[in-house]
């Protein structure tokens, strides 16, 4: 039965002509021809087994905080709304905690702390859902998801089979995982489990946190203190997507060899760079964009954030093509000056 763009089909609600503007933090306009909300593995299987929906190309949507929508979506959009948070196991050396993929990431981090299971505090205030966190191996302030990862459940979009995947299969890298490669568009992550080490060890070797320690004189901060600091630091640096549309860092920080870095330092001695444990060097993409004079510049209503050149923002009414024209112009000028090709961090749809 079809009613106001909403169809009931074997208990599954199929919505048609759905505006995705409220569902992406950049606030870009796009319409999904068909959208289905999935709240369990069984819901995903029902879609896979459906005579028409099963065959349709699909796009999996979480909180829409890492996507750039450049057009209407002919694909079936599966909006992941699997809920639930629980302690799975208490080991002598770790707490194993699980959350449904549709849970809000920051709320989950706050909940684990409130329960007395610290370990995710450095990842506070990252927008989006728990289910998307493994896709790009979210990271901030010295911690990445892979450092706290136990396993995840996913449903295969071709076979409808539920599988449990461990770290070796997920192939986590810097803002990268198997879900951006061979499993891209192939599976819906429905639950993620985290291993929170006991005893808890703070991760505070990051410049902004060292500054907080120096300012406050708190040399041994609690997990809650670190959580509060991270929230304050992020609020001061990044635009709140509820007020100014954005997708966080628009480009990945490029990783180069020490030789390449030396070559760039020869030409640009002030370039901000971080030596990595594996010997490679990470360059600050925001610094390079700023050095090319992009801060505050715009294409239509898409602009480079005045306070942080790594973030592109929606000044109101921006469309995806404006964002991508701006992004390409930035890539060209950074390449022209530094010989480095910047890679977008969000998924361009
Ligand atoms: C202000 C701001 C700050 C940010 N800061 C950081 C940061 O510090 N560190 C960082 O790493 N990221 C950061 N991000 C990026 C973003 O928050 C993360 O990438 C987040 O994990 C995206 O979650 P989401 O639910 O919004 O995913 P979406 O944007 O909905 O989707 C992103 C990708 O994941 C896929 N996906 C989503 N859910 C699932 C699922 N359940 N199963 C399979 N695939 C799925 C989608 O198909 C898409 O390819 C920031 C973004 C903003 C707006």
Short mmCIF file of C-alpha atoms and ligand atoms in Angstrom, two decimals:
data_model
loop_
_atom_site.label_atom_id
_atom_site.label_comp_id
_atom_site.label_asym_id
_atom_site.label_seq_id
_atom_site.Cartn_x
_atom_site.Cartn_y
_atom_site.Cartn_z
CA UNK A 1 0.00 0.00 0.00
CA UNK A 2 1.50 3.39 -1.05
CA UNK A 3 0.64 6.51 0.97
CA UNK A 4 2.38 9.91 0.91
CA UNK A 5 5.65 8.43 -0.35
CA UNK A 6 5.52 5.71 2.34
CA UNK A 7 4.90 2.09 1.42
CA UNK A 8 4.40 -0.78 3.87
CA UNK A 9 5.88 -3.99 2.42
CA UNK A 10 6.02 -7.16 4.57
CA UNK A 11 6.50 -4.97 7.68
CA UNK A 12 9.28 -2.99 5.96
CA UNK A 13 8.67 0.74 5.44
CA UNK A 14 9.78 1.84 1.97
CA UNK A 15 9.95 5.64 1.69
CA UNK A 16 10.16 7.29 -1.70
CA UNK A 17 11.36 10.74 -2.79
CA UNK A 18 13.12 11.42 0.52
CA UNK A 19 15.11 14.66 0.93
CA UNK A 20 18.58 13.83 2.26
CA UNK A 21 19.32 17.43 3.26
CA UNK A 22 18.53 16.76 6.95
CA UNK A 23 20.55 13.54 6.77
CA UNK A 24 23.96 15.00 5.82
CA UNK A 25 25.91 17.38 8.05
CA UNK A 26 27.06 19.50 5.08
CA UNK A 27 23.37 20.26 4.48
CA UNK A 28 23.65 19.51 0.75
CA UNK A 29 20.45 19.02 -1.24
CA UNK A 30 19.78 15.58 -2.77
CA UNK A 31 16.77 13.31 -3.00
CA UNK A 32 16.83 9.54 -2.46
CA UNK A 33 14.46 7.80 -4.85
CA UNK A 34 13.95 5.06 -2.24
CA UNK A 35 14.97 4.86 1.43
CA UNK A 36 14.56 2.00 3.90
CA UNK A 37 15.46 2.22 7.60
CA UNK A 38 17.11 -0.93 8.94
CA UNK A 39 16.98 -1.69 12.67
CA UNK A 40 18.32 -5.27 12.70
CA UNK A 41 20.16 -7.92 10.68
CA UNK A 42 16.73 -9.36 9.82
CA UNK A 43 15.68 -6.03 8.26
CA UNK A 44 18.77 -6.07 6.03
CA UNK A 45 18.07 -9.69 5.02
CA UNK A 46 14.49 -8.73 4.17
CA UNK A 47 15.83 -6.07 1.79
CA UNK A 48 18.26 -8.55 0.21
CA UNK A 49 15.47 -11.13 -0.26
CA UNK A 50 13.02 -8.54 -1.65
CA UNK A 51 12.27 -9.24 -5.36
CA UNK A 52 12.96 -5.64 -6.49
CA UNK A 53 14.97 -4.01 -3.68
CA UNK A 54 17.30 -7.01 -3.50
CA UNK A 55 18.57 -6.32 -7.02
CA UNK A 56 18.84 -2.51 -6.69
CA UNK A 57 22.24 -0.84 -6.17
CA UNK A 58 22.48 0.28 -2.55
CA UNK A 59 24.04 3.05 -0.49
CA UNK A 60 24.47 2.62 3.27
CA UNK A 61 23.82 5.80 5.26
CA UNK A 62 24.79 6.46 8.86
CA UNK A 63 24.74 9.99 10.26
CA UNK A 64 25.81 11.56 6.94
CA UNK A 65 28.79 13.37 8.51
CA UNK A 66 31.38 12.02 6.08
CA UNK A 67 29.61 12.24 2.73
CA UNK A 68 29.39 14.86 -0.01
CA UNK A 69 26.18 14.55 -1.97
CA UNK A 70 26.63 15.81 -5.52
CA UNK A 71 23.39 14.51 -7.05
CA UNK A 72 20.07 12.82 -6.37
CA UNK A 73 20.45 9.18 -5.46
CA UNK A 74 18.94 6.55 -7.73
CA UNK A 75 20.34 3.84 -5.41
CA UNK A 76 18.31 2.35 -2.58
CA UNK A 77 19.46 4.20 0.55
CA UNK A 78 19.66 1.96 3.62
CA UNK A 79 19.59 4.18 6.69
CA UNK A 80 21.16 2.22 9.55
CA UNK A 81 19.19 2.57 12.80
CA UNK A 82 20.30 -0.51 14.77
CA UNK A 83 20.22 0.45 18.48
CA UNK A 84 21.51 -0.91 21.78
CA UNK A 85 24.61 -0.64 24.01
CA UNK A 86 25.82 -3.31 26.42
CA UNK A 87 28.77 -4.80 28.27
CA UNK A 88 29.52 -8.10 26.56
CA UNK A 89 32.32 -9.38 28.79
CA UNK A 90 34.49 -8.30 31.69
CA UNK A 91 38.01 -9.68 31.32
CA UNK A 92 40.88 -9.16 33.73
CA UNK A 93 42.65 -7.02 31.11
CA UNK A 94 39.70 -5.43 29.28
CA UNK A 95 36.02 -4.56 29.12
CA UNK A 96 34.33 -5.74 25.92
CA UNK A 97 31.53 -3.33 25.06
CA UNK A 98 29.10 -3.49 22.12
CA UNK A 99 26.92 -0.91 20.40
CA UNK A 100 24.36 -1.03 17.62
CA UNK A 101 25.56 0.58 14.38
CA UNK A 102 22.85 3.24 14.52
CA UNK A 103 23.87 4.58 17.93
CA UNK A 104 25.32 8.09 17.97
CA UNK A 105 29.10 7.77 18.36
CA UNK A 106 29.57 10.58 20.89
CA UNK A 107 26.63 9.38 23.03
CA UNK A 108 28.21 5.91 23.07
CA UNK A 109 31.59 7.33 24.17
CA UNK A 110 29.87 9.32 26.95
CA UNK A 111 27.89 6.24 28.02
CA UNK A 112 31.00 4.02 28.31
CA UNK A 113 32.64 6.65 30.53
CA UNK A 114 29.52 6.98 32.70
CA UNK A 115 29.56 3.18 33.18
CA UNK A 116 33.19 3.34 34.36
CA UNK A 117 34.71 1.82 31.20
CA UNK A 118 37.17 4.43 29.90
CA UNK A 119 39.28 4.21 26.75
CA UNK A 120 37.31 6.05 24.06
CA UNK A 121 37.55 9.56 25.58
CA UNK A 122 40.06 10.85 22.97
CA UNK A 123 37.45 10.12 20.29
CA UNK A 124 34.74 12.26 21.95
CA UNK A 125 32.56 14.57 19.86
CA UNK A 126 33.28 12.94 16.50
CA UNK A 127 29.93 13.19 14.70
CA UNK A 128 28.19 10.20 13.16
CA UNK A 129 27.22 6.67 14.07
CA UNK A 130 28.99 3.72 15.68
CA UNK A 131 28.54 1.66 12.48
CA UNK A 132 30.46 4.12 10.31
CA UNK A 133 33.37 4.40 12.75
CA UNK A 134 35.22 1.31 11.40
CA UNK A 135 34.67 2.37 7.76
CA UNK A 136 37.32 5.06 7.90
CA UNK A 137 38.91 3.89 11.17
CA UNK A 138 38.05 7.19 12.88
CA UNK A 139 40.83 8.80 14.79
CA UNK A 140 41.62 11.88 16.84
CA UNK A 141 44.08 13.08 19.47
CA UNK A 142 46.38 10.05 19.35
CA UNK A 143 43.75 7.28 19.31
CA UNK A 144 42.21 5.43 16.37
CA UNK A 145 39.24 3.09 16.40
CA UNK A 146 41.56 0.16 15.58
CA UNK A 147 43.34 0.68 18.93
CA UNK A 148 40.10 -0.21 20.75
CA UNK A 149 38.51 -2.59 18.23
CA UNK A 150 37.40 -6.14 19.12
CA UNK A 151 35.09 -7.24 16.25
CA UNK A 152 31.98 -6.26 14.31
CA UNK A 153 28.88 -7.87 12.84
CA UNK A 154 27.85 -7.15 9.28
CA UNK A 155 25.29 -8.41 6.80
CA UNK A 156 26.40 -9.15 3.26
CA UNK A 157 24.26 -7.20 0.79
CA UNK A 158 24.50 -9.88 -1.89
CA UNK A 159 24.00 -13.10 0.09
CA UNK A 160 22.12 -11.72 3.12
CA UNK A 161 24.49 -13.70 5.40
CA UNK A 162 25.52 -12.27 8.79
CA UNK A 163 29.24 -12.42 9.51
CA UNK A 164 31.51 -11.45 12.38
CA UNK A 165 34.71 -9.73 11.27
CA UNK A 166 37.90 -9.35 13.29
CA UNK A 167 40.75 -6.86 12.90
CA UNK A 168 42.75 -8.96 10.40
CA UNK A 169 39.87 -8.85 7.88
CA UNK A 170 39.06 -5.19 8.48
CA UNK A 171 42.54 -4.06 7.27
CA UNK A 172 42.48 -0.77 9.17
CA UNK A 173 44.81 1.99 7.99
CA UNK A 174 44.95 5.78 8.25
CA UNK A 175 41.27 6.76 7.64
CA UNK A 176 40.97 3.51 5.77
CA UNK A 177 39.64 -0.04 5.99
CA UNK A 178 38.43 -2.94 3.85
CA UNK A 179 35.00 -1.20 3.83
CA UNK A 180 36.46 1.42 1.50
CA UNK A 181 37.88 -1.22 -0.83
CA UNK A 182 36.78 -4.82 -1.47
CA UNK A 183 33.78 -4.55 0.88
CA UNK A 184 32.75 -1.03 -0.23
CA UNK A 185 28.99 -1.02 -0.70
CA UNK A 186 28.98 -4.77 -0.07
CA UNK A 187 28.04 -4.96 3.61
CA UNK A 188 26.01 -3.25 6.28
CA UNK A 189 27.78 -3.09 9.63
CA UNK A 190 25.13 -3.74 12.27
CA UNK A 191 27.07 -3.94 15.58
CA UNK A 192 30.59 -3.07 16.72
CA UNK A 193 32.46 -4.40 19.77
CA UNK A 194 35.28 -2.53 21.50
CA UNK A 195 38.08 -3.76 23.76
CA UNK A 196 38.72 -1.15 26.43
CA UNK A 197 42.01 -2.06 28.17
CA UNK A 198 42.29 -2.49 31.95
CA UNK A 199 44.01 -0.86 33.69
CA UNK A 200 43.18 2.33 31.80
CA UNK A 201 46.15 4.33 30.50
CA UNK A 202 45.65 7.97 29.45
CA UNK A 203 46.75 9.00 25.95
CA UNK A 204 47.98 12.56 26.41
CA UNK A 205 51.03 12.89 24.16
CA UNK A 206 49.27 15.28 21.81
CA UNK A 207 50.16 18.96 21.67
CA UNK A 208 46.66 20.34 22.47
CA UNK A 209 46.37 18.00 25.46
CA UNK A 210 49.87 18.84 26.69
CA UNK A 211 48.82 22.50 26.58
CA UNK A 212 45.73 21.72 28.71
CA UNK A 213 47.93 19.93 31.24
CA UNK A 214 50.26 22.93 31.38
CA UNK A 215 47.35 25.42 31.66
CA UNK A 216 45.47 23.56 34.40
CA UNK A 217 48.40 22.01 36.25
CA UNK A 218 46.54 18.65 36.20
CA UNK A 219 49.42 16.29 35.45
CA UNK A 220 47.44 13.04 35.83
CA UNK A 221 44.00 13.75 34.28
CA UNK A 222 41.12 11.29 34.64
CA UNK A 223 39.36 9.88 31.57
CA UNK A 224 36.45 12.26 32.24
CA UNK A 225 38.90 15.19 32.38
CA UNK A 226 40.39 14.18 29.03
CA UNK A 227 36.87 13.80 27.58
CA UNK A 228 35.99 17.34 28.76
CA UNK A 229 39.25 18.77 27.37
CA UNK A 230 38.74 17.07 23.99
CA UNK A 231 35.18 18.44 23.77
CA UNK A 232 36.41 21.96 24.61
CA UNK A 233 39.32 21.79 22.13
CA UNK A 234 37.09 20.49 19.33
CA UNK A 235 34.35 23.07 20.00
CA UNK A 236 36.94 25.86 19.76
CA UNK A 237 38.47 24.56 16.52
CA UNK A 238 35.72 23.00 14.44
CA UNK A 239 32.41 24.42 13.25
CA UNK A 240 29.34 22.79 14.83
CA UNK A 241 27.52 21.07 11.93
CA UNK A 242 24.19 22.00 13.59
CA UNK A 243 25.09 25.66 12.93
CA UNK A 244 27.46 25.58 9.92
CA UNK A 245 27.25 22.69 7.45
CA UNK A 246 30.52 20.77 7.09
CA UNK A 247 32.02 17.28 6.94
CA UNK A 248 35.00 17.81 9.26
CA UNK A 249 38.47 17.54 7.69
CA UNK A 250 37.91 17.65 3.95
CA UNK A 251 41.31 16.21 2.99
CA UNK A 252 43.48 13.49 4.50
CA UNK A 253 46.88 14.54 5.77
CA UNK A 254 49.26 13.20 3.08
CA UNK A 255 51.85 10.67 4.19
CA UNK A 256 55.24 10.92 2.44
CA UNK A 257 58.70 9.37 2.64
CA UNK A 258 61.40 11.17 4.70
CA UNK A 259 63.18 12.00 1.38
CA UNK A 260 60.04 13.65 -0.04
CA UNK A 261 59.61 15.57 3.22
CA UNK A 262 63.23 16.78 3.17
CA UNK A 263 62.73 17.93 -0.41
CA UNK A 264 59.61 19.94 0.56
CA UNK A 265 61.32 21.38 3.68
CA UNK A 266 64.14 22.52 1.36
CA UNK A 267 61.60 24.67 -0.47
CA UNK A 268 59.17 25.40 2.40
CA UNK A 269 61.11 25.23 5.68
CA UNK A 270 58.01 26.01 7.79
CA UNK A 271 55.84 23.12 6.61
CA UNK A 272 54.09 21.45 9.56
CA UNK A 273 54.95 17.74 9.62
CA UNK A 274 54.81 14.80 12.03
CA UNK A 275 57.25 11.85 11.94
CA UNK A 276 55.29 8.57 12.11
CA UNK A 277 56.32 5.43 14.04
CA UNK A 278 56.92 3.53 10.76
CA UNK A 279 59.44 6.12 9.53
CA UNK A 280 57.08 7.90 7.15
CA UNK A 281 56.11 11.57 7.64
CA UNK A 282 52.59 13.03 7.82
CA UNK A 283 52.19 16.52 6.37
CA UNK A 284 49.55 18.92 7.71
CA UNK A 285 47.15 19.34 4.79
CA UNK A 286 45.48 22.31 6.53
CA UNK A 287 48.82 24.14 6.70
CA UNK A 288 49.46 23.55 2.99
CA UNK A 289 45.97 24.81 2.02
CA UNK A 290 46.44 27.86 4.23
CA UNK A 291 49.89 28.49 2.71
CA UNK A 292 48.23 28.56 -0.73
CA UNK A 293 46.00 31.38 0.54
CA UNK A 294 42.66 29.52 0.63
CA UNK A 295 41.33 30.45 4.09
CA UNK A 296 37.97 32.20 3.71
CA UNK A 297 37.86 31.75 -0.11
CA UNK A 298 34.67 30.40 -1.67
CA UNK A 299 32.97 28.97 -4.74
CA UNK A 300 29.29 29.89 -4.64
CA UNK A 301 28.15 29.12 -1.10
CA UNK A 302 30.91 26.56 -0.44
CA UNK A 303 33.86 28.07 1.43
CA UNK A 304 37.12 27.31 3.22
CA UNK A 305 36.53 27.76 6.96
CA UNK A 306 38.19 30.93 8.25
CA UNK A 307 39.55 29.29 11.42
CA UNK A 308 40.82 26.01 9.90
CA UNK A 309 41.70 25.65 6.21
CA UNK A 310 41.25 21.86 6.30
CA UNK A 311 37.50 22.27 6.76
CA UNK A 312 35.14 23.27 3.94
CA UNK A 313 31.83 24.78 5.01
CA UNK A 314 28.36 25.52 3.69
CA UNK A 315 27.69 29.23 4.01
CA UNK A 316 24.01 28.50 3.37
CA UNK A 317 22.45 26.89 0.31
CA UNK A 318 25.65 25.34 -1.09
CA UNK A 319 25.29 22.52 -3.59
CA UNK A 320 27.57 19.51 -4.01
CA UNK A 321 29.06 20.70 -7.31
CA UNK A 322 30.21 23.97 -5.66
CA UNK A 323 31.92 22.00 -2.90
CA UNK A 324 33.67 19.76 -5.43
CA UNK A 325 34.74 22.68 -7.66
CA UNK A 326 36.28 24.34 -4.61
CA UNK A 327 37.92 21.07 -3.54
CA UNK A 328 39.45 20.51 -7.00
CA UNK A 329 40.79 24.08 -7.16
CA UNK A 330 42.45 23.54 -3.75
CA UNK A 331 43.93 20.22 -4.90
CA UNK A 332 45.39 21.87 -8.01
CA UNK A 333 46.98 24.75 -6.16
CA UNK A 334 48.47 22.50 -3.44
CA UNK A 335 49.83 20.21 -6.16
CA UNK A 336 51.25 23.19 -8.04
CA UNK A 337 53.13 24.45 -5.01
CA UNK A 338 54.09 21.29 -3.10
CA UNK A 339 53.81 18.51 -5.71
CA UNK A 340 51.45 16.67 -3.34
CA UNK A 341 48.03 15.41 -4.42
CA UNK A 342 45.51 15.86 -1.59
CA UNK A 343 42.92 13.12 -1.24
CA UNK A 344 39.39 13.95 -0.01
CA UNK A 345 38.45 12.30 3.29
CA UNK A 346 34.63 12.22 2.88
CA UNK A 347 32.93 9.84 0.49
CA UNK A 348 31.80 11.72 -2.63
CA UNK A 349 28.44 10.37 -3.76
C1 LIG B 1 32.66 18.49 12.54
C2 LIG B 1 33.22 17.13 12.13
C3 LIG B 1 34.33 16.64 12.75
C4 LIG B 1 34.87 15.39 12.42
N1 LIG B 1 35.98 14.93 13.05
C5 LIG B 1 36.50 13.71 12.75
C6 LIG B 1 37.66 13.23 13.43
O1 LIG B 1 38.19 13.88 14.32
N2 LIG B 1 38.14 12.02 13.07
C7 LIG B 1 37.55 11.26 12.10
O2 LIG B 1 38.05 10.16 11.84
N3 LIG B 1 36.44 11.69 11.45
C8 LIG B 1 35.91 12.89 11.74
N4 LIG B 1 34.79 13.35 11.07
C9 LIG B 1 34.20 12.52 10.02
C10 LIG B 1 32.97 11.67 10.49
O3 LIG B 1 32.47 12.15 11.70
C11 LIG B 1 33.33 10.20 10.65
O4 LIG B 1 33.85 9.68 9.43
C12 LIG B 1 32.12 9.33 11.05
O5 LIG B 1 32.54 8.06 11.39
C13 LIG B 1 31.06 9.25 9.95
O6 LIG B 1 29.92 8.65 10.52
P1 LIG B 1 28.50 8.73 9.82
O7 LIG B 1 27.58 7.81 10.56
O8 LIG B 1 28.06 10.14 9.72
O9 LIG B 1 28.81 8.12 8.38
P2 LIG B 1 28.20 8.53 6.97
O10 LIG B 1 28.68 9.89 6.59
O11 LIG B 1 26.74 8.30 6.95
O12 LIG B 1 28.90 7.45 6.03
C14 LIG B 1 30.28 7.48 5.78
C15 LIG B 1 30.67 6.22 4.99
O13 LIG B 1 30.45 5.05 5.78
C16 LIG B 1 29.51 4.18 5.17
N5 LIG B 1 28.68 3.64 6.27
C17 LIG B 1 27.99 4.37 7.18
N6 LIG B 1 27.38 3.54 8.06
C18 LIG B 1 27.69 2.28 7.68
C19 LIG B 1 27.35 0.98 8.17
N7 LIG B 1 26.58 0.82 9.25
N8 LIG B 1 27.81 -0.11 7.49
C20 LIG B 1 28.60 0.04 6.39
N9 LIG B 1 28.95 1.23 5.89
C21 LIG B 1 28.51 2.34 6.52
C22 LIG B 1 28.75 5.03 4.18
O14 LIG B 1 28.24 4.24 3.12
C23 LIG B 1 29.82 6.00 3.73
O15 LIG B 1 30.62 5.38 2.76
C24 LIG B 1 34.24 14.61 11.41
C25 LIG B 1 33.08 15.10 10.77
C26 LIG B 1 32.57 16.34 11.14
C27 LIG B 1 31.31 16.85 10.47
#
